CSV table of C-alpha atoms and ligand atoms in Angstrom, one decimal:
chain,number,residue,atom,x,y,z
P,7,MET,CA,117.0,137.6,144.7
P,8,HIS,CA,114.6,135.1,146.1
P,9,MET,CA,114.0,132.3,143.5
P,10,LYS,CA,110.7,130.6,143.7
P,11,ARG,CA,111.4,126.9,144.4
P,12,TRP,CA,109.2,124.2,143.1
P,13,LYS,CA,107.8,121.9,145.7
P,14,PRO,CA,109.1,118.3,145.1
P,15,VAL,CA,105.6,117.1,144.2
P,16,THR,CA,105.2,119.8,141.6
P,17,ALA,CA,108.5,119.0,140.0
P,18,VAL,CA,107.5,115.3,139.8
P,19,ALA,CA,104.2,116.2,138.2
P,20,VAL,CA,106.1,118.4,135.6
P,21,VAL,CA,108.5,115.6,134.8
P,22,LEU,CA,105.7,113.1,134.5
P,23,LEU,CA,103.7,115.4,132.3
P,24,SER,CA,106.7,115.9,130.0
P,25,LEU,CA,107.3,112.1,129.8
P,26,THR,CA,103.6,111.5,129.1
P,27,THR,CA,103.6,114.1,126.3
P,28,LEU,CA,106.7,112.5,124.8
P,29,ALA,CA,105.3,109.0,125.1
P,30,HIS,CA,102.1,110.3,123.4
P,31,ALA,CA,103.9,112.0,120.6
P,32,GLN,CA,106.0,109.2,119.1
P,33,VAL,CA,104.6,108.5,115.7
P,34,LEU,CA,105.5,111.7,113.9
P,35,LYS,CA,109.1,111.5,115.3
P,36,ALA,CA,109.4,107.8,114.3
P,37,VAL,CA,108.1,108.6,110.8
P,38,GLN,CA,110.6,111.6,110.5
P,39,ASP,CA,113.5,109.5,111.8
P,40,ARG,CA,112.6,106.6,109.4
P,41,GLY,CA,112.3,109.0,106.5
P,42,ALA,CA,109.1,107.3,105.3
P,43,LEU,CA,105.5,106.8,106.3
P,44,ASN,CA,104.3,103.2,106.7
P,45,CYS,CA,100.9,103.3,105.3
P,46,GLY,CA,98.5,100.3,105.4
P,47,VAL,CA,96.4,99.9,102.3
P,48,SER,CA,94.2,97.2,100.8
P,49,GLU,CA,95.9,94.4,98.8
P,50,GLY,CA,94.3,95.8,95.7
P,51,LEU,CA,91.0,97.5,95.3
P,52,TYR,CA,90.5,99.3,92.0
P,53,GLY,CA,90.1,103.0,92.6
P,54,PHE,CA,91.1,102.9,96.2
P,55,SER,CA,94.5,101.3,96.4
P,56,ALA,CA,95.9,99.4,93.4
P,57,ARG,CA,99.4,98.7,92.2
P,58,ASP,CA,100.4,99.0,88.5
P,59,SER,CA,102.9,96.8,86.7
P,60,ASN,CA,105.7,99.1,87.7
P,61,GLY,CA,104.8,98.7,91.4
P,62,ASN,CA,103.3,102.2,91.6
P,63,TRP,CA,100.4,102.6,94.0
P,64,SER,CA,97.4,104.8,93.2
P,65,GLY,CA,93.8,105.4,94.4
P,66,PHE,CA,91.7,107.3,96.8
P,67,ASP,CA,93.1,105.6,100.0
P,68,VAL,CA,96.7,105.8,98.6
P,69,ASP,CA,96.1,109.6,98.1
P,70,LEU,CA,95.5,110.0,101.8
P,71,CYS,CA,98.9,108.3,102.5
P,72,ARG,CA,100.4,110.6,99.9
P,73,ALA,CA,98.8,113.7,101.5
P,74,ILE,CA,100.2,112.8,104.9
P,75,ALA,CA,103.7,112.3,103.3
P,76,ALA,CA,103.3,115.6,101.5
P,77,ALA,CA,102.5,117.4,104.8
P,78,ILE,CA,105.5,115.8,106.6
P,79,PHE,CA,108.2,115.5,103.9
P,80,ASN,CA,107.0,117.7,101.0
P,81,ASP,CA,107.6,114.4,99.1
P,82,VAL,CA,104.9,111.9,98.2
P,83,GLY,CA,107.5,109.2,97.4
P,84,LYS,CA,108.5,108.7,101.0
P,85,ILE,CA,105.9,106.0,101.7
P,86,ASN,CA,106.2,102.3,102.4
P,87,TYR,CA,102.9,100.8,101.3
P,88,VAL,CA,101.8,97.8,103.3
P,89,PRO,CA,99.1,95.8,101.6
P,90,LEU,CA,96.7,94.2,104.1
P,91,ASP,CA,93.7,92.0,103.8
P,92,ALA,CA,90.6,92.6,106.0
P,93,ASN,CA,91.7,90.1,108.6
P,94,ARG,CA,95.3,91.4,109.1
P,95,ARG,CA,94.7,95.2,109.0
P,96,PHE,CA,94.0,95.9,112.6
P,97,LYS,CA,96.8,93.7,114.0
P,98,ALA,CA,99.3,95.5,111.7
P,99,LEU,CA,98.2,98.8,113.2
P,100,GLN,CA,98.2,97.6,116.8
P,101,SER,CA,101.7,96.1,116.5
P,102,GLY,CA,103.1,99.3,115.1
P,103,SER,CA,104.1,97.9,111.7
P,104,ILE,CA,102.1,100.7,110.1
P,105,ASP,CA,101.6,104.3,111.2
P,106,VAL,CA,98.2,104.7,109.8
P,107,LEU,CA,95.6,102.4,108.1
P,108,SER,CA,94.1,104.0,105.0
P,109,ARG,CA,92.1,101.1,103.6
P,110,ASN,CA,88.3,101.3,103.0
P,111,THR,CA,87.8,100.6,106.7
P,112,THR,CA,84.4,101.2,108.3
P,113,TRP,CA,84.3,103.2,111.5
P,114,THR,CA,82.4,101.2,114.1
P,115,MET,CA,82.1,101.4,117.8
P,116,SER,CA,83.7,98.0,118.6
P,117,ARG,CA,86.7,98.8,116.4
P,118,GLU,CA,87.4,101.7,118.7
P,119,ILE,CA,86.5,100.4,122.1
P,120,GLU,CA,87.9,96.9,121.7
P,121,LEU,CA,90.9,97.3,119.6
P,122,GLY,CA,92.7,100.3,121.1
P,123,LEU,CA,92.4,102.1,117.8
P,124,THR,CA,90.7,105.4,116.8
P,125,PHE,CA,89.3,106.7,113.5
P,126,ALA,CA,90.7,110.1,112.6
P,127,ALA,CA,88.0,111.0,110.1
P,128,THR,CA,85.4,109.7,107.7
P,129,ASP,CA,86.9,110.4,104.2
P,130,TYR,CA,84.3,108.4,102.2
P,131,TYR,CA,80.7,107.8,103.2
P,132,ASP,CA,79.7,104.4,101.8
P,133,GLY,CA,77.2,101.7,102.3
P,134,GLN,CA,76.9,98.0,101.4
P,135,GLY,CA,75.4,96.8,98.1
P,136,PHE,CA,75.0,93.8,95.9
P,137,LEU,CA,76.5,93.0,92.5
P,138,ILE,CA,74.5,90.5,90.3
P,139,PRO,CA,74.5,89.3,86.8
P,140,ARG,CA,72.0,91.3,84.7
P,141,ALA,CA,70.6,88.0,83.4
P,142,MET,CA,69.4,87.1,86.9
P,143,GLY,CA,66.6,89.6,86.2
P,144,LYS,CA,66.3,90.8,89.8
P,145,GLU,CA,65.6,94.5,90.6
P,146,THR,CA,65.9,94.7,94.4
P,147,ALA,CA,67.9,93.0,97.2
P,148,LEU,CA,64.6,91.8,98.6
P,149,ASP,CA,64.4,89.4,95.6
P,150,LEU,CA,67.6,87.6,96.6
P,151,ASP,CA,65.9,84.9,98.6
P,152,GLY,CA,67.8,81.6,98.2
P,153,VAL,CA,70.9,82.9,96.5
P,154,LYS,CA,74.6,82.0,96.9
P,155,ILE,CA,76.6,85.0,97.9
P,156,CYS,CA,80.4,85.7,97.7
P,157,VAL,CA,81.7,87.8,100.6
P,158,GLN,CA,85.1,88.5,102.2
P,159,THR,CA,85.7,87.5,105.8
P,160,GLY,CA,86.8,89.9,108.5
P,161,THR,CA,84.5,92.6,107.2
P,162,THR,CA,81.4,94.5,108.4
P,163,THR,CA,80.0,93.2,105.1
P,164,GLU,CA,79.9,89.7,106.4
P,165,LEU,CA,78.0,90.8,109.5
P,166,ASN,CA,75.5,93.1,107.7
P,167,LEU,CA,74.7,90.3,105.3
P,168,ALA,CA,73.5,88.1,108.1
P,169,ASP,CA,71.5,91.0,109.6
P,170,TYR,CA,69.8,91.8,106.4
P,171,PHE,CA,68.8,88.3,105.3
P,172,GLY,CA,67.8,87.5,108.8
P,173,ALA,CA,65.6,90.6,109.2
P,174,ASN,CA,63.9,89.9,105.9
P,175,LYS,CA,63.5,86.2,106.6
P,176,MET,CA,65.4,85.2,103.4
P,177,LYS,CA,67.6,82.2,103.0
P,178,TYR,CA,71.1,82.4,101.5
P,179,GLU,CA,74.3,80.4,101.2
P,180,VAL,CA,77.6,82.1,101.8
P,181,MET,CA,80.8,81.5,99.9
P,182,ALA,CA,83.3,83.2,102.2
P,183,SER,CA,86.8,84.1,101.1
P,184,THR,CA,89.7,85.5,103.0
P,185,THR,CA,90.8,87.6,100.0
P,186,LEU,CA,89.0,89.9,97.6
P,187,GLU,CA,90.6,88.1,94.7
P,188,GLY,CA,89.0,84.8,95.9
P,189,ALA,CA,85.6,86.5,96.2
P,190,ILE,CA,85.9,88.0,92.7
P,191,LYS,CA,87.0,84.7,91.2
P,192,GLY,CA,84.2,82.9,92.9
P,193,TYR,CA,81.6,85.3,91.4
P,194,ASP,CA,83.2,85.5,88.0
P,195,SER,CA,83.3,81.8,87.6
P,196,GLY,CA,79.7,81.4,88.8
P,197,GLN,CA,80.4,79.6,92.1
P,198,CYS,CA,78.1,82.2,93.6
P,199,ASN,CA,75.5,84.3,91.9
P,200,VAL,CA,75.8,87.5,94.0
P,201,LEU,CA,78.8,89.4,95.3
P,202,THR,CA,78.3,91.8,98.2
P,203,ALA,CA,80.7,94.5,99.3
P,204,ASP,CA,80.8,98.3,99.9
P,205,VAL,CA,79.2,100.0,96.9
P,206,SER,CA,82.3,101.9,96.1
P,207,ALA,CA,84.2,98.6,96.0
P,208,LEU,CA,81.6,97.1,93.7
P,209,PHE,CA,82.2,99.8,91.1
P,210,GLY,CA,85.8,98.9,91.0
P,211,ILE,CA,85.2,95.1,91.1
P,212,ARG,CA,82.7,95.2,88.2
P,213,LEU,CA,85.5,96.6,86.0
P,214,LEU,CA,87.7,93.6,86.7
P,215,LEU,CA,85.1,91.0,85.7
P,216,SER,CA,85.5,89.3,82.3
P,217,LYS,CA,82.3,91.0,81.0
P,218,PRO,CA,81.6,94.1,83.2
P,219,ASP,CA,78.5,95.2,81.2
P,220,ASP,CA,76.8,91.9,82.0
P,221,HIS,CA,76.6,92.9,85.7
P,222,LEU,CA,74.7,95.5,87.7
P,223,ILE,CA,74.8,97.0,91.2
P,224,LEU,CA,71.3,96.8,92.8
P,225,PRO,CA,70.0,100.1,94.0
P,226,ASP,CA,69.6,99.0,97.6
P,227,VAL,CA,72.2,100.1,100.1
P,228,ILE,CA,71.8,98.0,103.3
P,229,SER,CA,74.2,99.6,105.7
P,230,LYS,CA,76.2,102.7,106.7
P,231,GLU,CA,79.9,102.3,106.0
P,232,PRO,CA,81.7,105.5,107.0
P,233,LEU,CA,85.2,104.7,105.7
P,234,GLY,CA,88.3,106.5,107.0
P,235,PRO,CA,91.9,106.4,108.3
P,236,VAL,CA,92.7,104.7,111.6
P,237,VAL,CA,95.5,105.3,114.1
P,238,ARG,CA,96.4,103.8,117.4
P,239,GLN,CA,95.0,105.4,120.5
P,240,GLY,CA,97.2,107.5,122.8
P,241,ASP,CA,99.1,109.8,120.4
P,242,THR,CA,97.1,112.9,120.0
P,243,GLN,CA,99.6,114.7,117.9
P,244,TRP,CA,99.5,112.0,115.3
P,245,PHE,CA,95.8,111.6,115.5
P,246,ASN,CA,95.5,115.4,114.9
P,247,ILE,CA,97.8,115.3,111.9
P,248,VAL,CA,95.9,112.5,110.1
P,249,LYS,CA,92.6,114.2,110.9
P,250,TRP,CA,93.6,117.7,109.8
P,251,VAL,CA,95.3,116.4,106.6
P,252,HIS,CA,91.8,115.2,105.6
P,253,PHE,CA,90.1,118.4,106.8
P,254,ALA,CA,92.7,120.5,105.0
P,255,MET,CA,91.8,118.8,101.7
P,256,VAL,CA,88.0,119.3,102.3
P,257,ASN,CA,88.6,123.0,103.3
P,258,ALA,CA,90.8,123.5,100.3
P,259,GLU,CA,88.0,122.3,98.0
P,260,GLU,CA,85.4,124.5,99.8
P,261,LEU,CA,87.7,127.5,99.4
P,262,GLY,CA,88.4,126.8,95.7
P,263,VAL,CA,92.1,126.1,96.3
P,264,THR,CA,93.4,123.5,93.9
P,265,SER,CA,96.7,122.0,92.8
P,266,LYS,CA,96.5,124.3,89.7
P,267,ASN,CA,95.9,127.6,91.6
P,268,ILE,CA,98.0,127.0,94.7
P,269,ASP,CA,100.6,129.6,93.7
P,270,GLU,CA,97.9,132.3,93.5
P,271,ALA,CA,96.4,131.0,96.8
P,272,LEU,CA,99.7,131.6,98.5
P,273,LYS,CA,99.3,135.3,97.5
P,274,SER,CA,95.7,135.5,98.5
P,275,ASP,CA,94.6,138.1,101.1
P,276,LYS,CA,91.4,136.1,102.0
P,277,PRO,CA,91.8,135.2,105.8
P,278,ASP,CA,90.5,131.6,105.3
P,279,VAL,CA,92.8,130.9,102.5
P,280,LYS,CA,95.8,132.5,104.3
P,281,ARG,CA,95.2,130.3,107.3
P,282,LEU,CA,94.9,127.2,105.1
P,283,VAL,CA,98.1,127.8,103.0
P,284,GLY,CA,100.0,129.1,106.1
P,285,THR,CA,100.6,132.7,105.2
P,286,GLU,CA,98.8,133.6,108.4
P,287,GLY,CA,99.1,131.8,111.8
P,288,SER,CA,101.3,128.9,112.8
P,289,TYR,CA,98.8,126.0,112.7
P,290,GLY,CA,101.3,123.6,111.0
P,291,GLU,CA,104.1,124.3,113.5
P,292,ARG,CA,101.8,123.7,116.4
P,293,MET,CA,101.2,120.1,115.0
P,294,GLY,CA,104.9,119.5,114.6
P,295,LEU,CA,104.9,120.3,110.9
P,296,THR,CA,105.7,123.4,108.9
P,297,LYS,CA,103.7,126.5,108.1
P,298,ASP,CA,103.0,125.3,104.5
P,299,TRP,CA,101.8,121.8,105.5
P,300,ALA,CA,98.4,122.2,103.8
P,301,ALA,CA,99.8,124.0,100.7
P,302,ARG,CA,102.1,121.0,100.2
P,303,ILE,CA,99.2,118.6,100.3
P,304,VAL,CA,97.2,120.6,97.8
P,305,ARG,CA,100.2,121.2,95.5
P,306,LEU,CA,101.3,117.5,95.5
P,307,VAL,CA,98.1,115.6,95.9
P,308,GLY,CA,95.1,118.0,95.4
P,309,ASN,CA,92.1,119.1,97.3
P,310,TYR,CA,89.4,116.5,98.2
P,311,GLY,CA,87.4,117.0,95.0
P,312,GLU,CA,90.4,116.7,92.8
P,313,VAL,CA,91.4,113.4,94.5
P,314,TYR,CA,87.8,112.1,94.4
P,315,GLU,CA,87.4,112.8,90.7
P,316,ARG,CA,90.8,111.5,89.7
P,317,THR,CA,90.6,108.3,91.6
P,318,VAL,CA,87.0,107.2,91.7
P,319,GLY,CA,84.9,109.9,90.1
P,320,VAL,CA,84.3,111.2,86.6
P,321,GLY,CA,88.1,111.4,85.8
P,322,SER,CA,88.4,107.7,86.6
P,323,PRO,CA,87.1,104.5,85.0
P,324,LEU,CA,84.8,103.9,88.0
P,325,VAL,CA,82.8,107.1,87.5
P,326,ILE,CA,81.1,107.0,90.9
P,327,PRO,CA,78.8,110.0,91.4
P,328,ARG,CA,79.9,112.3,94.3
P,329,GLY,CA,76.5,111.7,96.0
P,330,ILE,CA,76.7,112.3,99.8
P,331,ASN,CA,80.5,112.7,99.5
P,332,GLN,CA,79.9,116.2,98.2
P,333,LEU,CA,80.6,119.3,100.2
P,334,TRP,CA,77.8,120.3,102.7
P,335,SER,CA,77.5,123.5,100.8
P,336,LYS,CA,76.7,121.6,97.6
P,337,GLY,CA,74.1,119.2,99.0
P,338,GLY,CA,76.5,116.5,100.5
P,339,ILE,CA,77.6,115.8,104.0
P,340,LEU,CA,81.3,116.7,103.9
P,341,TYR,CA,81.8,119.3,106.5
P,342,ALA,CA,85.3,120.2,107.8
P,343,PRO,CA,85.8,122.3,110.9
P,344,PRO,CA,87.6,125.6,110.1
P,345,ILE,CA,91.3,126.2,110.4
P,346,ARG,CA,91.6,129.0,112.8
U,8,LIG,N1,84.4,98.5,104.9
U,8,LIG,C1,84.3,97.2,105.3
U,8,LIG,C2,84.8,96.2,104.2
U,8,LIG,C3,86.2,96.4,103.9
U,8,LIG,C4,86.9,95.3,103.1
U,8,LIG,O1,87.9,94.7,103.5
U,8,LIG,N2,86.3,95.0,101.9
U,8,LIG,C5,87.0,94.0,101.1
U,8,LIG,C6,86.0,93.6,100.0
U,8,LIG,S1,85.8,94.9,98.8
U,8,LIG,C7,88.3,94.5,100.6
U,8,LIG,O2,88.5,95.7,100.5
U,8,LIG,N3,89.2,93.7,100.2
U,8,LIG,C8,90.5,94.1,99.7
U,8,LIG,C9,91.7,93.4,100.5
U,8,LIG,O3,91.4,92.5,101.3
U,8,LIG,O4,92.8,93.8,100.3
U,8,LIG,C10,85.0,96.9,106.6
U,8,LIG,O5,85.7,97.8,107.1
U,8,LIG,O6,85.0,95.8,107.1
């Protein structure tokens, strides 16, 4: 029988393509070989990533790490949390010491085109705000002319602050700190009279002050801060895993699949639900995971709404309203592409 022989140039192309695919699909394998996900989180941001006295991490950003670990290992304990301040976060990701950064990080153009990184999704739509002592008697950010403001360095917050005060021709003095702890201490001890950060962060920070009720968050939101998980460029498989872990949680909420009814969902005959929980199709396997990847996430961590309410919403001390972080079908802007 005459065998079709590959021309040398085709063979080289095939080998190169396979090598490239391998080189581009290293993170999942590295995580599986290591037996744990290295997840970069903040050093401690109440509601998002905070450690209790027993060393257990919890929060909205931590739950994304847990969801990824659930999808890969069916075990939310297989995570090494790497606390990172604003200045160190991107270097940690670039150097490979973390697999994913899940740390109230704003998606901006320069962070993608200059740092070799890519945002997998926006999992929290935020904006920048101001925390002030009630006694100051100010009602809007436009009344803040001449104030002294505490801010953390290495953040978009620092940059927006300059834009906003510049555009409104207002004077201000900055007390910049490399850590959040430093910024909070500066504010709580009166070294500055305003603290600026993402509004979600301000909700958590206020609870840590000596007298939370004496402080208010001004209604003005001066920027867009789409926060989400970040990965290195070049590994599409890993990028897809992180992105679809988030989308699976949003789709689960939209379909009414929760950690409480996941067993019923596994018996559902609704096509959308079947594709989500893996009783139809092989979406998980195609990403290098298992059929039940999303069912694992919902069972062990919850859908998006469950995570939101437990960590920062009405089930938490922060009580942040869902606002635009509500499903598109309920008036918000969360819209996940379908699993199909
Ligand atoms: N979303 C902004 C700000 C993020 C940020 O680092 N905010 C500070 C102030 S709330 C923070 O989370 N600090 C915690 C830490 O450094 O661990 C960004 O990506 O630049």
